Short mmCIF file of C-alpha atoms in Angstrom, two decimals:
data_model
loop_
_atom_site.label_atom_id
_atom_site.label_comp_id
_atom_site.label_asym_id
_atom_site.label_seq_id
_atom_site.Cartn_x
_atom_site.Cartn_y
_atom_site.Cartn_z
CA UNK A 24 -27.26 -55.87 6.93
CA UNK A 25 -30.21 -53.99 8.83
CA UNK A 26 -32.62 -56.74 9.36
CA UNK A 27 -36.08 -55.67 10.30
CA UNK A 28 -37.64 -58.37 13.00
CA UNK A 29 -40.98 -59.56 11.81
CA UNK A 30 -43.25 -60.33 14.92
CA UNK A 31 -46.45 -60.26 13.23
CA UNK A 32 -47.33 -56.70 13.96
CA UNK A 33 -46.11 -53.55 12.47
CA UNK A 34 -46.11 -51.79 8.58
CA UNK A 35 -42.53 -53.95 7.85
CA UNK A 36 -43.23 -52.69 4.08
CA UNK A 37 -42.85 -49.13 5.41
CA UNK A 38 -39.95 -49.53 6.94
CA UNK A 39 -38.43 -51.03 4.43
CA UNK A 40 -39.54 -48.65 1.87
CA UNK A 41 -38.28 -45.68 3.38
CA UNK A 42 -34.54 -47.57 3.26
CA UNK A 43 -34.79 -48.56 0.17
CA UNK A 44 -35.25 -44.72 -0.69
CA UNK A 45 -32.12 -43.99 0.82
CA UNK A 46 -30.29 -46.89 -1.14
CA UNK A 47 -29.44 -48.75 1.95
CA UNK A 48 -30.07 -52.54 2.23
CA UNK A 49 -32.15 -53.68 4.44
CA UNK A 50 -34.41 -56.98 5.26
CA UNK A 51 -37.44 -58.25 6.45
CA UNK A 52 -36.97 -61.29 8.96
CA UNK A 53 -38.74 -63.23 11.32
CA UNK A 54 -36.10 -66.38 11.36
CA UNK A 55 -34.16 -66.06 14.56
CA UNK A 56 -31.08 -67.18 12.52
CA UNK A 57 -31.03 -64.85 10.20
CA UNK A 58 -31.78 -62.42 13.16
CA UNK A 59 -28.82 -63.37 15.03
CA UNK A 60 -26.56 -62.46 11.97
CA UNK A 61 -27.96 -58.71 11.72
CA UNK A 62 -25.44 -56.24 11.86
CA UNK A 63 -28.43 -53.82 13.10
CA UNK A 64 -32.01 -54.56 13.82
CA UNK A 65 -34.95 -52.69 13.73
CA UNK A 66 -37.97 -53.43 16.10
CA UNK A 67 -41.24 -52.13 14.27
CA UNK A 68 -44.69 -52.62 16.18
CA UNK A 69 -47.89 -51.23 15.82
CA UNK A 70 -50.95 -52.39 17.86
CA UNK A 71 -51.08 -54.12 21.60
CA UNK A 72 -48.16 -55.17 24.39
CA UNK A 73 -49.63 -57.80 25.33
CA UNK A 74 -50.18 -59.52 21.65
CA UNK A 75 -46.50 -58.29 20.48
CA UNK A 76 -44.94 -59.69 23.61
CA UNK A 77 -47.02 -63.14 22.79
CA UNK A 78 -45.97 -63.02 19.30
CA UNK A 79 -42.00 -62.50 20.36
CA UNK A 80 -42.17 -65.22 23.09
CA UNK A 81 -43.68 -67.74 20.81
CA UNK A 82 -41.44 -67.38 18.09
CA UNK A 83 -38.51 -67.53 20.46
CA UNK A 84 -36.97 -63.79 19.60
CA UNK A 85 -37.19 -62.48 23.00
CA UNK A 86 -34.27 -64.52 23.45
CA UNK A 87 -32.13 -63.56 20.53
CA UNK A 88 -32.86 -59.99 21.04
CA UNK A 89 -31.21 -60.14 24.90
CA UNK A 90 -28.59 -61.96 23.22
CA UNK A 91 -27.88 -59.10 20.37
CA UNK A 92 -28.53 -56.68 23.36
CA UNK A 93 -25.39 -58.56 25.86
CA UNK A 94 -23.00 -58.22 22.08
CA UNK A 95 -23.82 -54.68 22.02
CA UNK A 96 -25.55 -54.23 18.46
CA UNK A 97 -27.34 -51.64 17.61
CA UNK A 98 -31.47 -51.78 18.01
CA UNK A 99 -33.58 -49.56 17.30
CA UNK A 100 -37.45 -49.85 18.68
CA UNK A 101 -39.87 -47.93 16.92
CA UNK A 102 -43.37 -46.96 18.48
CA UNK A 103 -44.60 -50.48 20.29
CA UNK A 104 -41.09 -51.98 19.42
CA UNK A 105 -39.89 -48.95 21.82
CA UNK A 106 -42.10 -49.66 24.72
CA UNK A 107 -41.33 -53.64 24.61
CA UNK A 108 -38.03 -52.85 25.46
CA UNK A 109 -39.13 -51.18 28.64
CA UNK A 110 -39.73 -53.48 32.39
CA UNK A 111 -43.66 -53.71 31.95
CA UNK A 112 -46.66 -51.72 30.31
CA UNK A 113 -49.69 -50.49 32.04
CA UNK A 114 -51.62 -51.70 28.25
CA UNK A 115 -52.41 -55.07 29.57
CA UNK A 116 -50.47 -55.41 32.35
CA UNK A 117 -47.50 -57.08 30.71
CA UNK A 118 -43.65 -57.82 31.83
CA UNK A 119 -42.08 -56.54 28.46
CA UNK A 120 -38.24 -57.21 27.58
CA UNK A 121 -36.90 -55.59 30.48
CA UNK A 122 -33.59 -53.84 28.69
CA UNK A 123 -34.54 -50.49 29.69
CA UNK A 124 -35.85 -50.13 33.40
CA UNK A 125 -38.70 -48.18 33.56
CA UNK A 126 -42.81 -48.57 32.78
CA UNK A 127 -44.84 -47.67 29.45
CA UNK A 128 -48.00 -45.44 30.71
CA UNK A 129 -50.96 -44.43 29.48
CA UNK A 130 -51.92 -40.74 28.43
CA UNK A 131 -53.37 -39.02 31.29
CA UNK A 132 -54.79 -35.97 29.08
CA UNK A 133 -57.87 -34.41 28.43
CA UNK A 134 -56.76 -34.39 24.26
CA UNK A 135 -57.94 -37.19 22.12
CA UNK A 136 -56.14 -40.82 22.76
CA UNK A 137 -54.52 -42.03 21.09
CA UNK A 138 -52.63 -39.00 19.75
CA UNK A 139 -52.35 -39.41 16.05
CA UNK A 140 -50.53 -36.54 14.06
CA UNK A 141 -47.65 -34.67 13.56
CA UNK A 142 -45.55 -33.53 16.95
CA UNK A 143 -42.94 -31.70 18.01
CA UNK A 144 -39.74 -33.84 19.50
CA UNK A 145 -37.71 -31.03 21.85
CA UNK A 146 -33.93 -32.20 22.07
CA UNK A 147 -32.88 -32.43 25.60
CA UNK A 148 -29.62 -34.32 25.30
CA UNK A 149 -26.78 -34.77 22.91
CA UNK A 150 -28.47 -37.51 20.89
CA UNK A 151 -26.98 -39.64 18.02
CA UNK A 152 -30.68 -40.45 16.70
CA UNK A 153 -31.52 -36.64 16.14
CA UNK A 154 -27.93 -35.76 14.44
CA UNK A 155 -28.83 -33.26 11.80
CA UNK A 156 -32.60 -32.70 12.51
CA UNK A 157 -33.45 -28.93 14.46
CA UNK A 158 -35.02 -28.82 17.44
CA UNK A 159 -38.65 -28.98 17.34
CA UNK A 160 -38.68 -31.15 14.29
CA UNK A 161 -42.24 -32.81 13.53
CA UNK A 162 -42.77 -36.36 13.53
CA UNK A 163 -45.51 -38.92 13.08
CA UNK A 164 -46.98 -40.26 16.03
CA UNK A 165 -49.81 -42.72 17.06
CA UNK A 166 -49.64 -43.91 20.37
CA UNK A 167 -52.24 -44.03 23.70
CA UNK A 168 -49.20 -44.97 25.89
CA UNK A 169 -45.80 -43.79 26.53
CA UNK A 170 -42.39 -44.89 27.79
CA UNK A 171 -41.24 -43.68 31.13
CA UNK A 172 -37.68 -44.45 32.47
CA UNK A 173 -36.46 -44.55 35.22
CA UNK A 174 -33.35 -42.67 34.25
CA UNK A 175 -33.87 -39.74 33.49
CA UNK A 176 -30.54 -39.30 31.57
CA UNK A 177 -31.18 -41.91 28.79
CA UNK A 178 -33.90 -39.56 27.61
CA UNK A 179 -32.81 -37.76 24.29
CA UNK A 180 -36.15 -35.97 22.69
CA UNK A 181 -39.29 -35.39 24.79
CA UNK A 182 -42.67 -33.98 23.05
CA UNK A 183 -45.66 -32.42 24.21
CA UNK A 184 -49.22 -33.93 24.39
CA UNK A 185 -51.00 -32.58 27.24
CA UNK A 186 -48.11 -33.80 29.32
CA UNK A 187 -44.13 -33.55 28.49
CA UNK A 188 -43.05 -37.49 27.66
CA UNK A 189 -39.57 -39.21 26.28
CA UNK A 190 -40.38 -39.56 22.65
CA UNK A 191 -36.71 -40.62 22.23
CA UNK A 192 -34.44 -42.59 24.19
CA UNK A 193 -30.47 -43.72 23.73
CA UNK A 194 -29.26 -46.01 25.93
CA UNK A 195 -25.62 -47.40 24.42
CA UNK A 196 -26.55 -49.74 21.55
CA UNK A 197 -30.39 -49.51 22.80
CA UNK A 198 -32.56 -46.65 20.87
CA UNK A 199 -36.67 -46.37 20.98
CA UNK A 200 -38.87 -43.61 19.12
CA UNK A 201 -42.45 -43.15 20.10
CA UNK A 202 -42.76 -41.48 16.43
CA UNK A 203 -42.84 -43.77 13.09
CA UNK A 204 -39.46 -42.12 11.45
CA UNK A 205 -40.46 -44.25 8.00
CA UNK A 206 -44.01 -42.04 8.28
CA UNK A 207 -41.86 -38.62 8.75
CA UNK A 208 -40.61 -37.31 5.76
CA UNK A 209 -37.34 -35.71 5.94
CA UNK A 210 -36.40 -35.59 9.30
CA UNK A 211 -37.35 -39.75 10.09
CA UNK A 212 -35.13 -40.39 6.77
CA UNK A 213 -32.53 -39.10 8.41
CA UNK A 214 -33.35 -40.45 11.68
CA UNK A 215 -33.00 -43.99 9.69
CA UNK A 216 -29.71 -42.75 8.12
CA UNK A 217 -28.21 -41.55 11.14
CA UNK A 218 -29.40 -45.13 12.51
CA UNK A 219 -27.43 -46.91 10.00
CA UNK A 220 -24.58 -44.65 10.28
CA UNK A 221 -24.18 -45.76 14.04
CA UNK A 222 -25.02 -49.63 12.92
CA UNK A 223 -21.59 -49.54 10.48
CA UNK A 224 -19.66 -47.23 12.63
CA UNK A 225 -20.18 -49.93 15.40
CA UNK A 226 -18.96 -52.69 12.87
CA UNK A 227 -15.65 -51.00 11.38
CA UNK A 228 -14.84 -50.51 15.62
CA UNK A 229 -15.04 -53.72 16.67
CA UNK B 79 -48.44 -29.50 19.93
CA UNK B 80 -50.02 -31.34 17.90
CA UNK B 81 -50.45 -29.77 14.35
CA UNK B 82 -53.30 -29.91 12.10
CA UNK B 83 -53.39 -32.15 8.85
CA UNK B 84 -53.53 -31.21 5.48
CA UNK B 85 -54.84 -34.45 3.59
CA UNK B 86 -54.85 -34.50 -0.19
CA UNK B 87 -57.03 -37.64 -1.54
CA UNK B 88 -56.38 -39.19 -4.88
CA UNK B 89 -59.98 -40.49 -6.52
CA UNK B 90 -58.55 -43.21 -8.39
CA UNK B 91 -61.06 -45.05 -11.67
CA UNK B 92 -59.07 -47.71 -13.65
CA UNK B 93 -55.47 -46.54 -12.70
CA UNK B 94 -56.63 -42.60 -13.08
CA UNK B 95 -56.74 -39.57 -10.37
CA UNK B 96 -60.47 -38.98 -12.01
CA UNK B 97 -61.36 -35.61 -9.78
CA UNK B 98 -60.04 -32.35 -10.80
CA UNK B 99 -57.67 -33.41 -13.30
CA UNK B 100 -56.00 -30.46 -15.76
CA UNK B 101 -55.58 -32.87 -18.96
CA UNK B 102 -53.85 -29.88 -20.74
CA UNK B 103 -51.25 -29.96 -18.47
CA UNK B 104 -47.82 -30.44 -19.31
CA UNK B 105 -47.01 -32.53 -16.45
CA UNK B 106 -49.40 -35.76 -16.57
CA UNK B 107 -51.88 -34.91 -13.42
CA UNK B 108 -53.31 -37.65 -13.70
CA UNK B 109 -51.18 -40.35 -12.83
CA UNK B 110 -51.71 -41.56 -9.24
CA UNK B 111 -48.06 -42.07 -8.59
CA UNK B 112 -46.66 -38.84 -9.80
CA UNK B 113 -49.29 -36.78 -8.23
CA UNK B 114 -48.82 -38.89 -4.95
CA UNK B 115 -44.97 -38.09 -5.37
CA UNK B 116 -45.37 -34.46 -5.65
CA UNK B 117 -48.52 -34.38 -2.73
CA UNK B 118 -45.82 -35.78 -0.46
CA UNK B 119 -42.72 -33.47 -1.63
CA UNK B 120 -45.11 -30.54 -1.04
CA UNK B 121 -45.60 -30.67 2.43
CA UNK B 122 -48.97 -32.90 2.47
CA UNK B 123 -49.29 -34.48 6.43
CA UNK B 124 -50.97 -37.46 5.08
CA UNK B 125 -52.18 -39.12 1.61
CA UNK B 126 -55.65 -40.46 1.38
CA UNK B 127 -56.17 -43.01 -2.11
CA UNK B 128 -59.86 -44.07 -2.67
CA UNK B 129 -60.34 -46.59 -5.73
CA UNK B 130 -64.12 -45.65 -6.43
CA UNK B 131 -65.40 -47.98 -8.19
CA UNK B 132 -63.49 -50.48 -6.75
CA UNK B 133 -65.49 -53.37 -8.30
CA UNK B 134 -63.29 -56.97 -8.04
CA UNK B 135 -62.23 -57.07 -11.61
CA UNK B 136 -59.93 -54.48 -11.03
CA UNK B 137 -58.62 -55.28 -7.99
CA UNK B 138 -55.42 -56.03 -8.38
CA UNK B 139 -54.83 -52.95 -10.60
CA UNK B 140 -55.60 -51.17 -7.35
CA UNK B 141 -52.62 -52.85 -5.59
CA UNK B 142 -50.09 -52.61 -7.88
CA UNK B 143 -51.01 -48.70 -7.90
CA UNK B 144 -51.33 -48.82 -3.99
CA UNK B 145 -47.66 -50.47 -4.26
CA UNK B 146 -46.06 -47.81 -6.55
CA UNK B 147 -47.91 -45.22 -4.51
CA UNK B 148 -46.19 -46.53 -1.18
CA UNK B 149 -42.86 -46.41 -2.47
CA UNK B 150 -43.48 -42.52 -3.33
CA UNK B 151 -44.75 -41.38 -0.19
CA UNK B 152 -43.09 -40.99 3.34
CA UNK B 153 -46.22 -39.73 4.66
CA UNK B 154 -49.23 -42.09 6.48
CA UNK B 155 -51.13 -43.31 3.46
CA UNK B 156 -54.90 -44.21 3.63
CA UNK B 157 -56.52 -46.67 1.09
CA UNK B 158 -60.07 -47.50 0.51
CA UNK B 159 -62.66 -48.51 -1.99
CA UNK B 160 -64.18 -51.85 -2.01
CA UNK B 161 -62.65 -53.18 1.21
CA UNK B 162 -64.82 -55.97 2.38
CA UNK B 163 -62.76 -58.29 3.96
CA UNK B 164 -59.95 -59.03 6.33
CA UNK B 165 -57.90 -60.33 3.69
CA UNK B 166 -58.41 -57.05 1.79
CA UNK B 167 -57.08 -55.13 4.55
CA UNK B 168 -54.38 -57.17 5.05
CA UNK B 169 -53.43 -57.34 1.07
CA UNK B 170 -53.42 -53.46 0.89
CA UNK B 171 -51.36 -53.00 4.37
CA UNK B 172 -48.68 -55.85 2.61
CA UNK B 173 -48.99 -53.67 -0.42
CA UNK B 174 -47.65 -50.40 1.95
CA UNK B 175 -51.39 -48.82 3.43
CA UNK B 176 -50.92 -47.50 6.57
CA UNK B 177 -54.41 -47.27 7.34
CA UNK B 178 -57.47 -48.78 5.65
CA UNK B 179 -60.78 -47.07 5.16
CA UNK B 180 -63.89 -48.83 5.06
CA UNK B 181 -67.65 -47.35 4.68
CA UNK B 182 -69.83 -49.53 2.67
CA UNK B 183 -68.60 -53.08 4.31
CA UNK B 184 -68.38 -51.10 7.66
CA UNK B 185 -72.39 -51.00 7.79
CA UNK B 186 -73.38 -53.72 5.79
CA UNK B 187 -70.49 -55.78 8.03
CA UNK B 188 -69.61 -54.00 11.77
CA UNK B 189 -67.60 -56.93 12.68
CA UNK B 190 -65.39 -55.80 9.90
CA UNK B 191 -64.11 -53.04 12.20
CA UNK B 192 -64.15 -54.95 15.40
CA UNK B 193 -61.79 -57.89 13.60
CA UNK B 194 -59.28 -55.51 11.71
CA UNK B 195 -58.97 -53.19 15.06
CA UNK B 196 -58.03 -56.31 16.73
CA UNK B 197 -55.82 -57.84 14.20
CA UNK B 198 -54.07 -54.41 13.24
CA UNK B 199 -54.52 -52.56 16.17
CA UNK B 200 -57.53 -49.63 15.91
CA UNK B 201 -54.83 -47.30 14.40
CA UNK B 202 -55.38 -48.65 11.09
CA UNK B 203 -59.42 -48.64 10.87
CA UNK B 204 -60.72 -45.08 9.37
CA UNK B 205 -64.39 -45.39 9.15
CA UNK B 206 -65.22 -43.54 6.06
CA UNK B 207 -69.00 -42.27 6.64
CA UNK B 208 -70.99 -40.15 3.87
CA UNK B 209 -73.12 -38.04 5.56
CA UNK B 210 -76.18 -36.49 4.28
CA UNK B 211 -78.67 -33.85 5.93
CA UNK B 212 -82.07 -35.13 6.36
CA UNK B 213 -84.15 -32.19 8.34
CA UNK B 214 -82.26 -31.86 11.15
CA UNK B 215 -79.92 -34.56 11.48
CA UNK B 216 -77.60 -36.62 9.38
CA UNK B 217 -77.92 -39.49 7.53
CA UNK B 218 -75.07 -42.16 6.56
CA UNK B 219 -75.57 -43.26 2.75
CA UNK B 220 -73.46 -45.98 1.33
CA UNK B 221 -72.53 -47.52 -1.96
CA UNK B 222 -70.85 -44.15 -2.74
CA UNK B 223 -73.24 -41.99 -1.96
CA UNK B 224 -76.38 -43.78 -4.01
CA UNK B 225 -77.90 -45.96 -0.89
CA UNK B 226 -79.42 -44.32 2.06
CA UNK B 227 -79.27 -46.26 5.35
CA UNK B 228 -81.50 -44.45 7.96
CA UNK B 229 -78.97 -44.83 9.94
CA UNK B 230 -78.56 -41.61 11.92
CA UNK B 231 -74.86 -40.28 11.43
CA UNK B 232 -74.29 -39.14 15.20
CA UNK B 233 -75.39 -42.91 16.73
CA UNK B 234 -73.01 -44.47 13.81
CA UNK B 235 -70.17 -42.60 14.49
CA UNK B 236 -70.45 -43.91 18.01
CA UNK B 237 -71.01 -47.32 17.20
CA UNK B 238 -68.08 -47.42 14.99
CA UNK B 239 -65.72 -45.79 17.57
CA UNK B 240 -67.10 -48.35 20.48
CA UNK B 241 -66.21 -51.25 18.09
CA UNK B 242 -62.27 -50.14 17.15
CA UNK B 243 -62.48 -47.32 14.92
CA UNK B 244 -58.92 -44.79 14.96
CA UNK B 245 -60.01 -42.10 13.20
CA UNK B 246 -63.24 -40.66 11.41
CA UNK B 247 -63.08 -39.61 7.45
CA UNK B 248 -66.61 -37.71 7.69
CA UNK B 249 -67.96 -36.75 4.14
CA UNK B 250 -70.38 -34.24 3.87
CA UNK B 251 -72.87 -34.78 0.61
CA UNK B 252 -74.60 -31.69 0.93
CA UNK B 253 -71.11 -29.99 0.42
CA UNK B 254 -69.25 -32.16 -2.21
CA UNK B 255 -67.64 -30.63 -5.07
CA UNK B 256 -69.95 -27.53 -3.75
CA UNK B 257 -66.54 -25.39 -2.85
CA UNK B 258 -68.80 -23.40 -0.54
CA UNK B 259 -66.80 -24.77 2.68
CA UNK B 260 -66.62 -27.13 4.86
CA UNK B 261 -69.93 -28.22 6.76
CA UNK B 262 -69.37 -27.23 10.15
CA UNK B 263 -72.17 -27.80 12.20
CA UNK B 264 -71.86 -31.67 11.05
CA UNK B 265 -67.85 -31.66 11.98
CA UNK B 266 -67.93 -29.96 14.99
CA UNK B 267 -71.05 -32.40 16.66
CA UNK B 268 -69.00 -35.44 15.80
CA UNK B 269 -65.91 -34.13 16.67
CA UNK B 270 -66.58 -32.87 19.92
CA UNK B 271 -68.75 -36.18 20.85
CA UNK B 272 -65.94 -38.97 19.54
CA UNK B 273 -62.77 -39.60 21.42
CA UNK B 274 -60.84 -40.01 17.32
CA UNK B 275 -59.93 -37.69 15.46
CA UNK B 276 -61.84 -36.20 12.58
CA UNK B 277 -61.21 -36.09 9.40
CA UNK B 278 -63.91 -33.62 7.17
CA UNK B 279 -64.24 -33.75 3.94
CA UNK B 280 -66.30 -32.14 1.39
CA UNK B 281 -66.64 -28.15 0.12
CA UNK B 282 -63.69 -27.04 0.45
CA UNK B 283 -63.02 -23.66 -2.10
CA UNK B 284 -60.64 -21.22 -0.22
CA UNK B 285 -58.14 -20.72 2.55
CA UNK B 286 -60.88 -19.24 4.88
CA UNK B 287 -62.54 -22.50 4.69
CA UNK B 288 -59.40 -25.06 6.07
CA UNK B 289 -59.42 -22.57 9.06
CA UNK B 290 -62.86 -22.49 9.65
CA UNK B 291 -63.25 -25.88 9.82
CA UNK B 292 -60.35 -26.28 11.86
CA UNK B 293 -61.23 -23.63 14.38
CA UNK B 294 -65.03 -23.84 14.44
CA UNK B 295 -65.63 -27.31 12.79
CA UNK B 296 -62.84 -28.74 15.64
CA UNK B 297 -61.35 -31.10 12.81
CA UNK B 298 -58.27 -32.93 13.08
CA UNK B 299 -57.25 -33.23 9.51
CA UNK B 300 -58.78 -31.41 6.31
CA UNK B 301 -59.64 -33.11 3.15
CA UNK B 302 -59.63 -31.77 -0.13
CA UNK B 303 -58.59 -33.27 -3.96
CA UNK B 304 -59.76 -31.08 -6.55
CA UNK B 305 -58.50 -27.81 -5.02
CA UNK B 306 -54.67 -29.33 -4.94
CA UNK B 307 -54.94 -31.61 -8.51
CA UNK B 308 -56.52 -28.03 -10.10
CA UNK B 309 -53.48 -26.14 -8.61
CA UNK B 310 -55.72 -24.13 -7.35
CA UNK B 311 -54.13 -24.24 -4.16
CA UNK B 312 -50.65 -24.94 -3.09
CA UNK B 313 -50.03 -26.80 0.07
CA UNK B 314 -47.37 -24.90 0.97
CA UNK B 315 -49.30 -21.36 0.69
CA UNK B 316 -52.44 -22.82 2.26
CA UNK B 317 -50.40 -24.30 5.14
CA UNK B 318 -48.63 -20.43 5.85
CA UNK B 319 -51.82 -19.09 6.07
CA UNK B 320 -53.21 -21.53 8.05
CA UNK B 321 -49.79 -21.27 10.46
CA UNK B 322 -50.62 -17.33 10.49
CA UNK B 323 -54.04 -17.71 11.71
CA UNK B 324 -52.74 -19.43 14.93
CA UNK B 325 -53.45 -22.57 13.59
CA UNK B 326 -50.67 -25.41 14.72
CA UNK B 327 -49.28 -26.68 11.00
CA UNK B 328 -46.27 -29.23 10.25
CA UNK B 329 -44.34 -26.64 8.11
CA UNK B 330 -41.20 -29.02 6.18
#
């Protein structure tokens, strides 16, 4: 089952919406048991590092998600979920989860902050996320900050905004998007199927 | 690059798209859901639902439509109408809003926008503002449309923006229903004074309005309902156009 982590932040009911659409089961969670038993999770978040990475601390899931992370299953961080996965974030100073080494930055652009709209995400890299979607493929974004790692080669999509930054990022069983696939039509539903296609491919495997 | 948005908004009375609807049409235009269905399979960028008369009784009408409405589109979807509370914004965001827009409550309540940026992050707060010329300025009226405020458009955008505000749904009276285009001069002075984006609204009759506005009215997303319900325009032919004027557009 894809179990979507409920931190107290994020649209949940959009994420789970767009699954249901594609027929594929999926749940809303914030028990860490139930967590732990996910045969992928999804890592929503919309709004502030430092209140997400309170939220996750205090109900104990920062935890369980290193623990899903050292048995290898597939998680995929969406928008703020993405950028808590990251060493620390310049929104609020905060040490985030630390499973990708690198820091979330702010926009340094003379456009609007945040960006909110429809972008571009440029395929750099041979990415399982972005099977079946063309290059240059809009997505919905609303973010002031972005992630930056370290290395370079984990970096799968990149997009434009007044400055070229990873919008997409596959690290093993790790995956973030800076867009909201469950806002993007087409192209995020099959970001979200390709997603689950790597979650059961994963489980038949091992 | 960032594209443009093309923003069809449902006017929802008593569970019924009221504006622009073409009763003899086979096809029932009028439901909420269906035309929010085929908004979204056309190419709209976003989805904008505004329950206007949004009195109490018939609030939970409103979110069962807002639910059934959510499941149809994979587009961000903005509700509003009679929000006056954090538990209202919350409700509709459970119910599948992405954002929330607020314009009455917003003046008669600023905290309102300083307490939902905070609890759901400034991304979700559109401040819905009704503008109205008065000599040469603006003015922001409330209670849709019937109450003025004195309240000087320009100062209240920046208020609104200062205390959490994402984005700007600007109204213009003077051009409402008018289909003689987009006010302008009252788009472009916000826009290029707020750090937001824009959303106009109002006036909107023909192609060579959307890229007016965009181009000289520096909007980030157009508005428009009757145009689209009346079939007047297709989202797909005004987005081509748009995309052959230079004009960045999501094309699907």
């Amino acid at each position: 089952m894809i179990t979507i982590v409920d931190y107290g932040l994020g649209n949940l009911g959009s994420i789970k919406n767009a699954f249901d659409k594609l027929n594929i089961n999926s749940v809303i969670s914030s028990s860490a048991k139930e967590i732990e038993k996910a045969t992928g999770i999804i890592f929503p978040g919309v709004g502030a590092a430092g209140a997400g990475m309170k939220n996750l601390r205090e109900m104990g899931l920062d935890e369980i998600i290193e623990s899903l992370i050292r048995v290898e299953k597939p998680l995929l961080g969406i928008c703020l979920g993405m950028q808590l996965f990251m060493s620390f974030s310049e929104e609020g100073n905060v040490n985030c989860l630390n499973l990708i080494n690198g820091n979330v930055r702010r926009f340094n652009t003379k456009f609007k902050v945040p960006q909110t709209g429809w972008n571009q995400v440029k395929k750099n890299r041979a990415s399982k996320l972005l099977k079946g979607i063309n290059n240059n493929s809009n997505f919905y974004f609303v973010n002031s900050y972005y992630c930056d790692p370290f290395d370079k080669k984990i970096v799968k999509g990149v997009t434009e905004y007044g400055q070229t930054f990873c919008s997409v990022f596959e690290k093993k069983n790790i995956f973030g998007v800076q867009f909201h696939p469950e806002k993007s039509g087409e192209n995020g539903s099959q970001l979200l199927k390709n997603f689950t296609d790597i979650v059961y491919e994963n489980t038949t495997c091992s | 690059m960032l594209t443009k948005r093309i923003i069809p908004c449902l006017d929802v009375d008593d569970g019924r798209v009221v504006k622009g609807v073409n009763f003899v049409n086979i096809v029932d235009a009028g439901d909420p859901v269906e035309l929010a269905k085929i908004y979204n399979n056309e190419g709209a960028d976003e989805l904008v639902f505004l329950d206007i008369t949004a009195s109490s009784d018939n609030r939970k009408i409103m979110i069962d439509i807002v639910k059934k409405v959510a499941k149809k589109v994979f587009i961000p979807f903005t509700v509003g109408g009679g929000i006056r509370t954090i538990e209202d914004i919350k409700n509709n965001l459970i119910a599948g809003a992405d954002k929330i827009a607020i314009n009455t409550s917003a003046v008669k309540n600023p905290q309102l926008i300083k307490r939902g940026a905070s609890m759901f992050g400034s991304q979700c707060i559109v401040v819905a503002i009704d503008a109205k010329k008065q000599g040469n300025s603006w003015e922001v009226f409330i209670n849709g449309g019937r109450t003025a405020t004195r309240i000087n458009v320009y100062d209240w955008v920046q208020k609104v923006v200062q205390l959490g505000a994402g984005e700007i749904l600007l109204t213009s009276m003077d051009r409402d229903g008018t289909k003689d285009g987009y006010d302008i001069e009252l788009t472009k002075k916000i826009s290029e004074n707020v750090s937001v984006p824009v959303i106009a609204s109002g006036g909107a009759g023909s192609l060579q309005d959307f890229a007016q506005i965009f181009n000289d009215g520096k909007a980030d997303g157009a508005l428009a309902a009757s145009l689209f319900h009346y079939d007047e325009l297709k989202i797909a032919d005004l987005k081509q156009y748009l995309l052959q004027s230079q004009i960045p557009m999501r094309i699907t």
